[in-house]
Short mmCIF file of C-alpha atoms in Angstrom, two decimals:
data_model
loop_
_atom_site.label_atom_id
_atom_site.label_comp_id
_atom_site.label_asym_id
_atom_site.label_seq_id
_atom_site.Cartn_x
_atom_site.Cartn_y
_atom_site.Cartn_z
CA MET U 138 44.48 8.89 51.15
CA GLU U 139 43.88 10.55 47.87
CA SER U 140 44.71 8.52 44.81
CA ALA U 141 47.14 10.06 42.45
CA THR U 142 46.19 10.55 38.81
CA CYS U 143 48.82 10.49 36.18
CA THR U 144 47.94 12.06 32.72
CA LEU U 145 50.14 11.26 29.87
CA PRO U 146 50.23 13.67 26.97
CA LEU U 147 48.92 12.04 23.78
CA ALA U 148 50.86 12.63 20.58
CA PRO U 149 48.65 13.83 17.74
CA SER U 150 47.83 11.00 15.43
CA PRO U 151 48.92 11.53 11.85
CA GLY U 152 46.09 12.25 9.40
CA PRO U 153 45.27 14.11 6.23
CA ASP U 154 45.64 17.86 6.00
CA PRO U 155 42.19 19.30 6.63
CA ALA U 156 42.68 21.56 3.69
CA SER U 157 42.98 18.48 1.44
CA VAL U 158 39.67 16.98 2.53
CA ARG U 159 36.85 17.85 0.17
CA PRO U 160 33.34 16.43 -0.16
CA LEU U 161 33.05 13.52 -2.58
CA ALA U 162 30.33 15.36 -4.54
CA THR U 163 32.75 18.16 -5.43
CA GLU U 164 35.94 16.25 -5.71
CA HIS U 165 34.77 13.33 -7.87
CA ALA U 166 31.51 14.62 -9.41
CA ALA U 167 32.84 14.09 -12.88
CA LEU U 168 33.69 10.46 -12.12
CA LEU U 169 30.17 9.52 -10.92
CA PRO U 170 27.41 8.78 -13.47
CA ALA U 171 24.84 11.50 -13.30
CA VAL U 172 21.22 10.55 -14.00
CA ALA U 173 18.67 13.25 -14.49
CA PRO U 174 15.46 12.85 -12.47
CA ASP U 175 13.35 12.80 -15.56
CA THR U 176 15.55 10.14 -17.10
CA ALA U 177 15.21 7.93 -14.05
CA ARG U 178 11.47 8.57 -14.09
CA LEU U 179 11.27 7.42 -17.65
CA ALA U 180 13.39 4.37 -16.97
CA ARG U 181 11.03 3.33 -14.16
CA LEU U 182 8.04 3.74 -16.43
CA LEU U 183 9.50 1.74 -19.30
CA ALA U 184 10.58 -1.11 -17.05
CA ASP U 185 7.19 -1.29 -15.32
CA LYS U 186 5.49 -4.47 -16.29
CA ARG U 187 2.12 -2.73 -16.14
CA LEU U 188 3.02 -0.66 -19.20
CA SER U 189 3.65 -3.71 -21.39
CA ALA U 190 0.48 -5.30 -19.95
CA LEU U 191 -1.47 -2.15 -20.94
CA LEU U 192 -0.24 -2.38 -24.50
CA MET U 193 -0.96 -6.11 -24.59
CA LEU U 194 -4.55 -5.54 -23.53
CA ALA U 195 -5.08 -2.55 -25.78
CA PHE U 196 -3.29 -3.66 -28.98
CA ASP U 197 -2.39 -7.34 -28.50
CA ALA U 198 1.24 -6.23 -28.31
CA SER U 199 3.86 -8.86 -27.39
CA GLY U 200 7.63 -9.24 -27.03
CA TRP U 201 8.05 -6.00 -25.12
CA SER U 202 11.79 -5.12 -24.87
CA VAL U 203 13.50 -2.02 -23.50
CA GLY U 204 17.17 -1.12 -23.42
CA ARG U 205 19.58 1.69 -23.89
CA ALA U 206 19.93 2.84 -27.50
CA THR U 207 23.66 2.50 -27.57
CA ASP U 208 23.48 -0.30 -30.13
CA PHE U 209 20.62 1.26 -32.22
CA GLU U 210 21.32 1.02 -35.91
CA ALA U 211 19.15 2.42 -38.63
CA GLN U 212 19.64 2.56 -42.41
CA THR U 213 17.73 5.84 -42.66
CA PRO U 214 17.23 7.29 -39.18
CA GLY U 215 14.39 9.78 -38.88
CA LEU U 216 13.27 11.99 -36.02
CA ILE U 217 9.51 12.35 -35.40
CA GLU U 218 8.63 15.22 -33.07
CA TRP U 219 5.27 14.84 -31.32
CA ARG U 220 3.48 17.69 -29.50
CA ARG U 221 0.78 17.41 -26.88
CA GLY U 222 -0.34 20.60 -25.21
CA GLY U 223 3.01 22.31 -25.85
CA GLU U 224 4.98 19.29 -24.44
CA ARG U 225 7.52 17.66 -26.76
CA ALA U 226 8.39 13.99 -27.24
CA ALA U 227 11.09 12.86 -29.68
CA VAL U 228 11.09 9.50 -31.39
CA VAL U 229 13.70 8.12 -33.74
CA VAL U 230 12.74 5.40 -36.25
CA ASP U 231 14.32 3.68 -39.22
CA LEU U 232 12.61 5.35 -42.21
CA ALA U 233 13.81 2.52 -44.42
CA ARG U 234 10.97 0.47 -42.93
CA TYR U 235 8.43 3.17 -43.79
CA PRO U 236 9.05 4.31 -47.41
CA ALA U 237 5.95 6.59 -47.44
CA LEU U 238 7.22 8.42 -44.36
CA ALA U 239 10.72 8.60 -45.86
CA SER U 240 9.36 10.46 -48.88
CA THR U 241 7.87 13.24 -46.73
CA ALA U 242 10.90 13.65 -44.38
CA THR U 243 13.26 16.58 -44.86
CA ALA U 244 17.01 16.45 -44.21
CA HIS U 245 18.02 17.88 -40.89
CA ASP U 246 20.51 20.25 -42.59
CA ALA U 247 18.36 21.05 -45.67
CA PRO U 248 17.84 24.71 -46.49
CA PRO U 249 14.42 26.12 -45.71
CA GLN U 250 11.80 25.18 -48.35
CA GLY U 251 8.93 27.19 -49.47
CA GLU U 252 5.90 27.51 -47.15
CA ALA U 253 3.64 25.50 -49.55
CA ASP U 254 6.15 22.59 -49.64
CA ALA U 255 6.46 22.61 -45.80
CA VAL U 256 2.69 22.63 -45.34
CA LEU U 257 2.22 19.80 -47.80
CA ARG U 258 4.94 17.65 -46.23
CA SER U 259 3.45 18.22 -42.77
CA ALA U 260 -0.05 17.42 -43.95
CA VAL U 261 1.08 14.18 -45.59
CA ALA U 262 3.16 13.15 -42.52
CA SER U 263 0.14 13.83 -40.25
CA ILE U 264 -2.07 11.65 -42.47
CA LEU U 265 0.48 8.83 -42.47
CA LEU U 266 0.99 9.04 -38.70
CA ASP U 267 -2.65 9.45 -37.85
CA PRO U 268 -3.07 5.77 -36.86
CA VAL U 269 -0.40 6.42 -34.15
CA CYS U 270 -2.31 9.37 -32.90
CA GLU U 271 -5.47 7.31 -32.82
CA ALA U 272 -3.69 4.53 -30.87
CA LEU U 273 -2.40 7.06 -28.35
CA ASP U 274 -5.87 8.46 -28.03
CA THR U 275 -7.18 4.92 -27.32
CA LEU U 276 -4.68 4.67 -24.42
CA GLY U 277 -5.90 8.09 -23.07
CA ILE U 278 -3.10 10.23 -24.43
CA ASP U 279 -5.19 12.69 -26.48
CA ARG U 280 -4.51 15.83 -28.46
CA VAL U 281 -1.32 14.52 -29.94
CA LYS U 282 -0.05 16.18 -33.16
CA VAL U 283 3.02 15.58 -35.44
CA ALA U 284 5.23 18.74 -35.24
CA ALA U 285 8.12 17.66 -37.37
CA LEU U 286 9.52 14.75 -39.44
CA GLN U 287 13.14 14.87 -40.63
CA ARG U 288 16.05 12.67 -41.40
CA GLN U 289 18.37 12.68 -38.46
CA PRO U 290 21.81 11.03 -38.04
CA VAL U 291 22.18 8.82 -34.98
CA THR U 292 23.95 11.11 -32.55
CA ASP U 293 25.25 10.55 -29.00
CA GLU U 294 22.17 12.31 -27.74
CA ILE U 295 19.96 9.79 -29.50
CA ARG U 296 22.03 6.88 -28.22
CA ALA U 297 21.42 8.13 -24.70
CA GLY U 298 17.71 7.43 -25.17
CA TYR U 299 15.88 4.21 -24.79
CA ARG U 300 15.37 1.65 -27.55
CA ILE U 301 11.91 0.06 -27.42
CA ALA U 302 10.83 -2.95 -29.39
CA PHE U 303 7.64 -5.05 -29.54
CA LYS U 304 5.20 -6.64 -31.93
CA ILE U 305 1.63 -5.88 -32.78
CA GLY U 306 0.36 -9.14 -34.21
CA GLU U 307 3.17 -10.19 -36.59
CA ARG U 308 4.36 -6.61 -37.31
CA PRO U 309 7.56 -5.58 -35.46
CA VAL U 310 7.80 -2.06 -34.04
CA GLU U 311 11.14 -0.52 -33.04
CA PHE U 312 12.06 3.08 -32.16
CA VAL U 313 14.22 5.10 -29.82
CA LEU U 314 12.47 7.33 -27.29
CA GLY U 315 14.57 10.41 -26.60
CA GLU U 316 13.54 13.67 -25.07
CA ILE U 317 10.10 13.57 -23.46
CA GLY U 318 8.27 16.35 -21.60
CA GLU U 319 6.82 16.48 -18.09
CA GLY U 320 3.28 16.32 -19.33
CA TRP U 321 3.95 13.05 -21.23
CA LEU U 322 5.60 11.45 -18.23
CA ALA U 323 2.76 12.50 -15.92
CA LYS U 324 0.20 10.97 -18.25
CA LEU U 325 2.11 7.77 -18.67
CA GLU U 326 2.42 7.46 -14.88
CA GLN U 327 -1.35 7.98 -14.53
CA LEU U 328 -2.06 5.20 -17.07
CA VAL U 329 0.36 2.78 -15.49
CA ALA U 330 -1.06 3.45 -12.02
CA ALA U 331 -4.54 2.54 -13.17
CA GLN U 332 -3.38 -0.72 -14.79
CA CYS U 333 -3.83 -3.91 -12.80
CA MET U 334 -0.74 -5.88 -11.91
CA PRO U 335 0.45 -8.02 -14.84
CA PHE U 336 1.28 -10.97 -12.67
CA THR U 337 -2.34 -11.53 -11.59
CA THR U 338 -2.42 -14.75 -13.54
CA GLN U 339 0.90 -16.03 -12.22
CA VAL U 340 0.24 -15.01 -8.64
CA SER U 341 -3.20 -16.61 -8.67
CA GLN U 342 -1.61 -19.91 -9.53
CA LEU U 343 0.65 -19.94 -6.46
CA THR U 344 -0.36 -22.80 -4.16
CA VAL U 345 -0.83 -22.08 -0.45
CA PRO U 346 -0.58 -25.00 2.02
CA GLY U 347 -3.61 -25.65 4.21
CA ARG U 348 -3.93 -27.29 7.56
CA LEU U 349 -6.75 -28.45 9.85
CA GLN U 350 -6.54 -27.69 13.55
CA ILE U 351 -8.21 -30.56 15.46
CA GLY U 352 -6.90 -29.92 18.97
CA GLU U 353 -4.39 -28.35 21.31
CA LYS U 354 -2.72 -29.11 24.60
CA VAL U 355 -0.25 -27.47 26.98
CA MET U 356 2.94 -29.46 27.57
CA SER U 357 6.14 -28.62 29.41
CA VAL U 358 9.50 -28.57 27.71
CA ASN U 359 10.54 -31.50 29.98
CA THR U 360 7.55 -33.60 28.82
CA LEU U 361 8.21 -32.84 25.18
CA ARG U 362 11.86 -33.90 25.53
CA SER U 363 10.74 -37.20 27.15
CA LEU U 364 8.48 -38.23 24.32
CA ARG U 365 9.55 -41.12 22.22
CA PRO U 366 8.14 -42.89 19.18
CA GLY U 367 5.23 -45.10 20.35
CA ASP U 368 4.19 -42.77 23.20
CA VAL U 369 0.59 -41.71 23.07
CA ILE U 370 -0.65 -38.18 23.91
CA LEU U 371 -4.18 -38.09 25.33
CA ARG U 372 -6.68 -35.25 25.77
CA ALA U 373 -5.03 -33.37 22.88
CA VAL U 374 -7.82 -33.96 20.24
CA GLN U 375 -11.08 -32.06 20.54
CA PRO U 376 -13.92 -34.27 21.75
CA ALA U 377 -16.00 -33.30 18.79
CA VAL U 378 -13.32 -34.60 16.46
CA ALA U 379 -13.02 -37.82 18.49
CA ALA U 380 -16.85 -38.26 17.85
CA LEU U 381 -16.00 -38.66 14.12
CA PHE U 382 -14.66 -42.14 14.93
CA ALA U 383 -17.68 -43.24 16.91
CA GLU U 384 -20.58 -45.29 15.55
CA PRO U 385 -22.49 -43.61 14.13
CA ALA U 386 -19.95 -40.84 13.19
CA GLU U 387 -20.96 -37.24 13.73
CA PRO U 388 -19.53 -34.34 11.88
CA ALA U 389 -17.14 -32.08 13.92
CA ALA U 390 -16.47 -28.34 13.87
CA ALA U 391 -12.91 -27.12 13.49
CA SER U 392 -10.79 -24.37 11.90
CA VAL U 393 -9.00 -24.74 8.60
CA ILE U 394 -6.13 -22.42 7.91
CA TRP U 395 -4.09 -21.52 4.84
CA GLY U 396 -0.79 -19.75 5.01
CA SER U 397 2.39 -19.91 7.12
CA PRO U 398 2.36 -19.49 10.88
CA GLY U 399 3.63 -16.14 11.96
CA THR U 400 2.23 -14.39 8.98
CA ARG U 401 -1.26 -13.21 7.90
CA GLN U 402 -3.33 -16.33 7.26
CA LEU U 403 -6.74 -17.24 5.82
CA TRP U 404 -9.01 -18.79 8.45
CA CYS U 405 -12.38 -20.46 7.93
CA ALA U 406 -14.67 -22.43 10.14
CA ALA U 407 -15.43 -25.93 8.70
CA ARG U 408 -17.40 -29.05 9.35
CA ILE U 409 -15.31 -32.16 9.27
CA ASP U 410 -16.50 -35.44 7.90
CA PRO U 411 -14.24 -38.48 7.74
CA ASP U 412 -13.07 -37.75 4.19
CA ARG U 413 -14.01 -34.13 3.41
CA LEU U 414 -14.40 -30.58 4.70
CA THR U 415 -17.35 -28.36 4.30
CA LEU U 416 -16.83 -24.62 4.93
CA THR U 417 -19.46 -23.23 7.30
CA GLY U 418 -18.41 -19.59 7.50
CA ASP U 419 -16.88 -16.78 5.47
CA PRO U 420 -13.08 -16.90 5.28
CA TYR U 421 -11.24 -14.05 7.01
CA MET U 422 -7.62 -12.88 7.33
CA ALA U 423 -6.04 -12.94 10.74
CA TYR U 424 -2.85 -13.35 12.67
CA GLU U 425 -2.51 -16.22 15.08
CA THR U 426 -1.43 -14.31 18.18
CA HIS U 427 -2.55 -16.36 21.11
CA PHE U 428 -3.17 -19.88 22.39
CA GLN U 429 -6.90 -20.35 23.08
CA ASP U 430 -6.81 -22.52 26.15
CA SER U 431 -3.50 -21.45 27.74
CA PRO U 432 -3.99 -20.56 31.40
CA ILE U 433 -3.13 -17.05 32.61
CA SER U 434 -1.54 -16.97 35.99
CA ASP U 435 0.07 -14.37 38.19
CA ALA U 436 3.85 -14.01 38.01
CA ALA U 437 5.54 -16.53 40.33
CA SER U 438 7.78 -15.17 43.07
CA THR U 439 10.27 -18.03 42.62
CA PRO U 440 12.23 -18.78 39.38
CA VAL U 441 10.91 -21.48 37.13
CA GLU U 442 13.17 -24.05 35.48
CA ILE U 443 13.20 -23.79 31.74
CA SER U 444 12.41 -27.49 31.53
CA ASN U 445 9.11 -26.69 33.34
CA LEU U 446 8.11 -24.05 30.88
CA ASP U 447 4.73 -24.77 29.36
CA LEU U 448 4.40 -24.67 25.61
CA PRO U 449 1.20 -24.61 23.57
CA ILE U 450 1.04 -27.62 21.31
CA LYS U 451 -1.38 -27.58 18.41
CA VAL U 452 -2.55 -30.80 16.74
CA GLU U 453 -2.80 -30.17 13.02
CA ILE U 454 -3.35 -32.15 9.90
CA ASP U 455 -2.12 -31.07 6.50
CA THR U 456 -5.10 -30.65 4.27
CA VAL U 457 -5.77 -29.40 0.75
CA SER U 458 -3.28 -26.96 -0.67
CA LEU U 459 -5.13 -24.44 -2.86
CA PRO U 460 -4.04 -21.87 -5.38
CA VAL U 461 -4.63 -18.22 -4.59
CA ALA U 462 -7.39 -17.91 -7.17
CA GLN U 463 -9.33 -20.77 -5.56
CA LEU U 464 -8.84 -19.32 -2.08
CA SER U 465 -10.40 -16.11 -3.22
CA ALA U 466 -13.43 -18.07 -4.34
CA LEU U 467 -14.06 -19.86 -1.00
CA ARG U 468 -17.55 -19.37 0.41
CA PRO U 469 -19.81 -21.14 3.00
CA GLY U 470 -20.85 -24.58 1.60
CA TYR U 471 -17.63 -25.05 -0.32
CA VAL U 472 -16.64 -28.78 -0.10
CA LEU U 473 -13.01 -29.86 -0.12
CA GLU U 474 -12.07 -33.52 -0.39
CA LEU U 475 -9.31 -34.53 2.03
CA PRO U 476 -6.22 -36.04 0.40
CA VAL U 477 -6.52 -39.14 2.71
CA PRO U 478 -9.27 -40.20 5.15
CA LEU U 479 -8.95 -38.42 8.53
CA ARG U 480 -8.10 -41.61 10.37
CA GLU U 481 -5.11 -42.18 8.08
CA ALA U 482 -3.79 -38.66 8.05
CA ARG U 483 -0.38 -37.75 9.49
CA ILE U 484 -0.56 -35.47 12.53
CA ARG U 485 1.77 -32.60 13.06
CA LEU U 486 2.58 -31.33 16.61
CA VAL U 487 3.21 -27.57 16.28
CA SER U 488 4.33 -25.03 18.83
CA TYR U 489 4.52 -21.37 17.89
CA GLY U 490 4.63 -22.20 14.20
CA GLN U 491 7.36 -24.80 14.46
CA THR U 492 6.83 -28.49 13.98
CA VAL U 493 8.19 -30.45 16.99
CA GLY U 494 6.89 -33.88 16.05
CA PHE U 495 4.72 -36.12 13.94
CA GLY U 496 2.16 -38.70 14.87
CA GLU U 497 -1.01 -40.61 13.99
CA LEU U 498 -4.44 -40.86 15.45
CA VAL U 499 -5.16 -43.97 17.55
CA ALA U 500 -7.99 -45.26 19.70
CA VAL U 501 -7.28 -45.80 23.38
CA GLY U 502 -10.45 -47.29 24.83
CA ASP U 503 -13.15 -44.74 24.24
CA HIS U 504 -10.67 -41.97 23.69
CA ILE U 505 -8.74 -40.69 20.66
CA GLY U 506 -5.06 -40.06 21.12
CA VAL U 507 -2.00 -39.14 19.07
CA ARG U 508 0.72 -41.77 18.83
CA VAL U 509 4.16 -40.19 18.40
CA LEU U 510 5.99 -41.37 15.27
CA GLN U 511 8.86 -38.91 15.30
CA MET U 512 10.05 -36.03 17.54
CA SER U 513 12.71 -33.40 17.07
CA SER U 514 16.26 -34.53 17.58
CA GLN U 515 17.10 -34.78 21.28
CA SER U 516 20.18 -32.63 20.67
CA ASP U 517 18.02 -29.84 19.33
CA PRO U 518 16.35 -27.26 21.67
CA VAL U 519 12.58 -27.77 21.83
#
């Protein structure tokens, strides 16, 4: 018997007239702020900390500040036009701070002067601004010349520029950077790219936690869940580490690691003594991607209960946390004092980077075990 199919006509859903739908870019272009590519490029450069670091190293500049020139006020604003290989850069300063420059500046609407007067003013302005050209040359911006110097009212075009302020020694410097050519931008980008990161000092002071791996053991989820404070885990500590507590004590080999599990970490082979570590190899960066002693077996044909799932448990001790600068200086033979003697250290039980319990080292006959002090909450999944 064939099944009958009933098709109901669907009424067209109401919607906007297609003729009234226009792209946002054409309909509301005037409402969206437009940022020219060169303006965005300049903004990135001025906000780059490497630029202020470059000026600090070259001229002992401090107090670097950059903002829009909307609030720029000047008693006698003056426009200095710089030329470099045909490329223009416009800078506005307050000539009231520089009386000598003010005396050579012409009014922006002044009638043309004689050629001799123009040449004289240009020569004097070039002499007065020569220290700026020398400073730019020191940075690597060479062949800069003064093209014009004139009094200039603060217009909307000037307020669209960037106000820059800093100090060289105790002398304040403030100006507005307006139009700037492609060649200037390219040169500034080249200088910034060659500058070392300004946060080297701060980053080098960041402290990275370290840990010492003294053993490992495979345990099922069910076994982990059954552990209670006071239980002792045997055969989890490396025999060489256990020999540290014999008489006479013998140094043991182990790995010391700095960094967080699951990320790139700094590894180094070390010799353990009861109260210190001595690095025996060169540090190297690596990911912890496998469990060294975990058995590899064929896939079972029958399902396995989750509670029987084996988990790799690493036995670790929190050791010395070191700043990045000191980590970069680690070499074979480097000695690190342990915060507490090894026999008194708190043990962490870690699986796949997550701490599942805490314990302490104890002697059980001739063996060294880990006595559980605290495990994850029984209500939490292990």
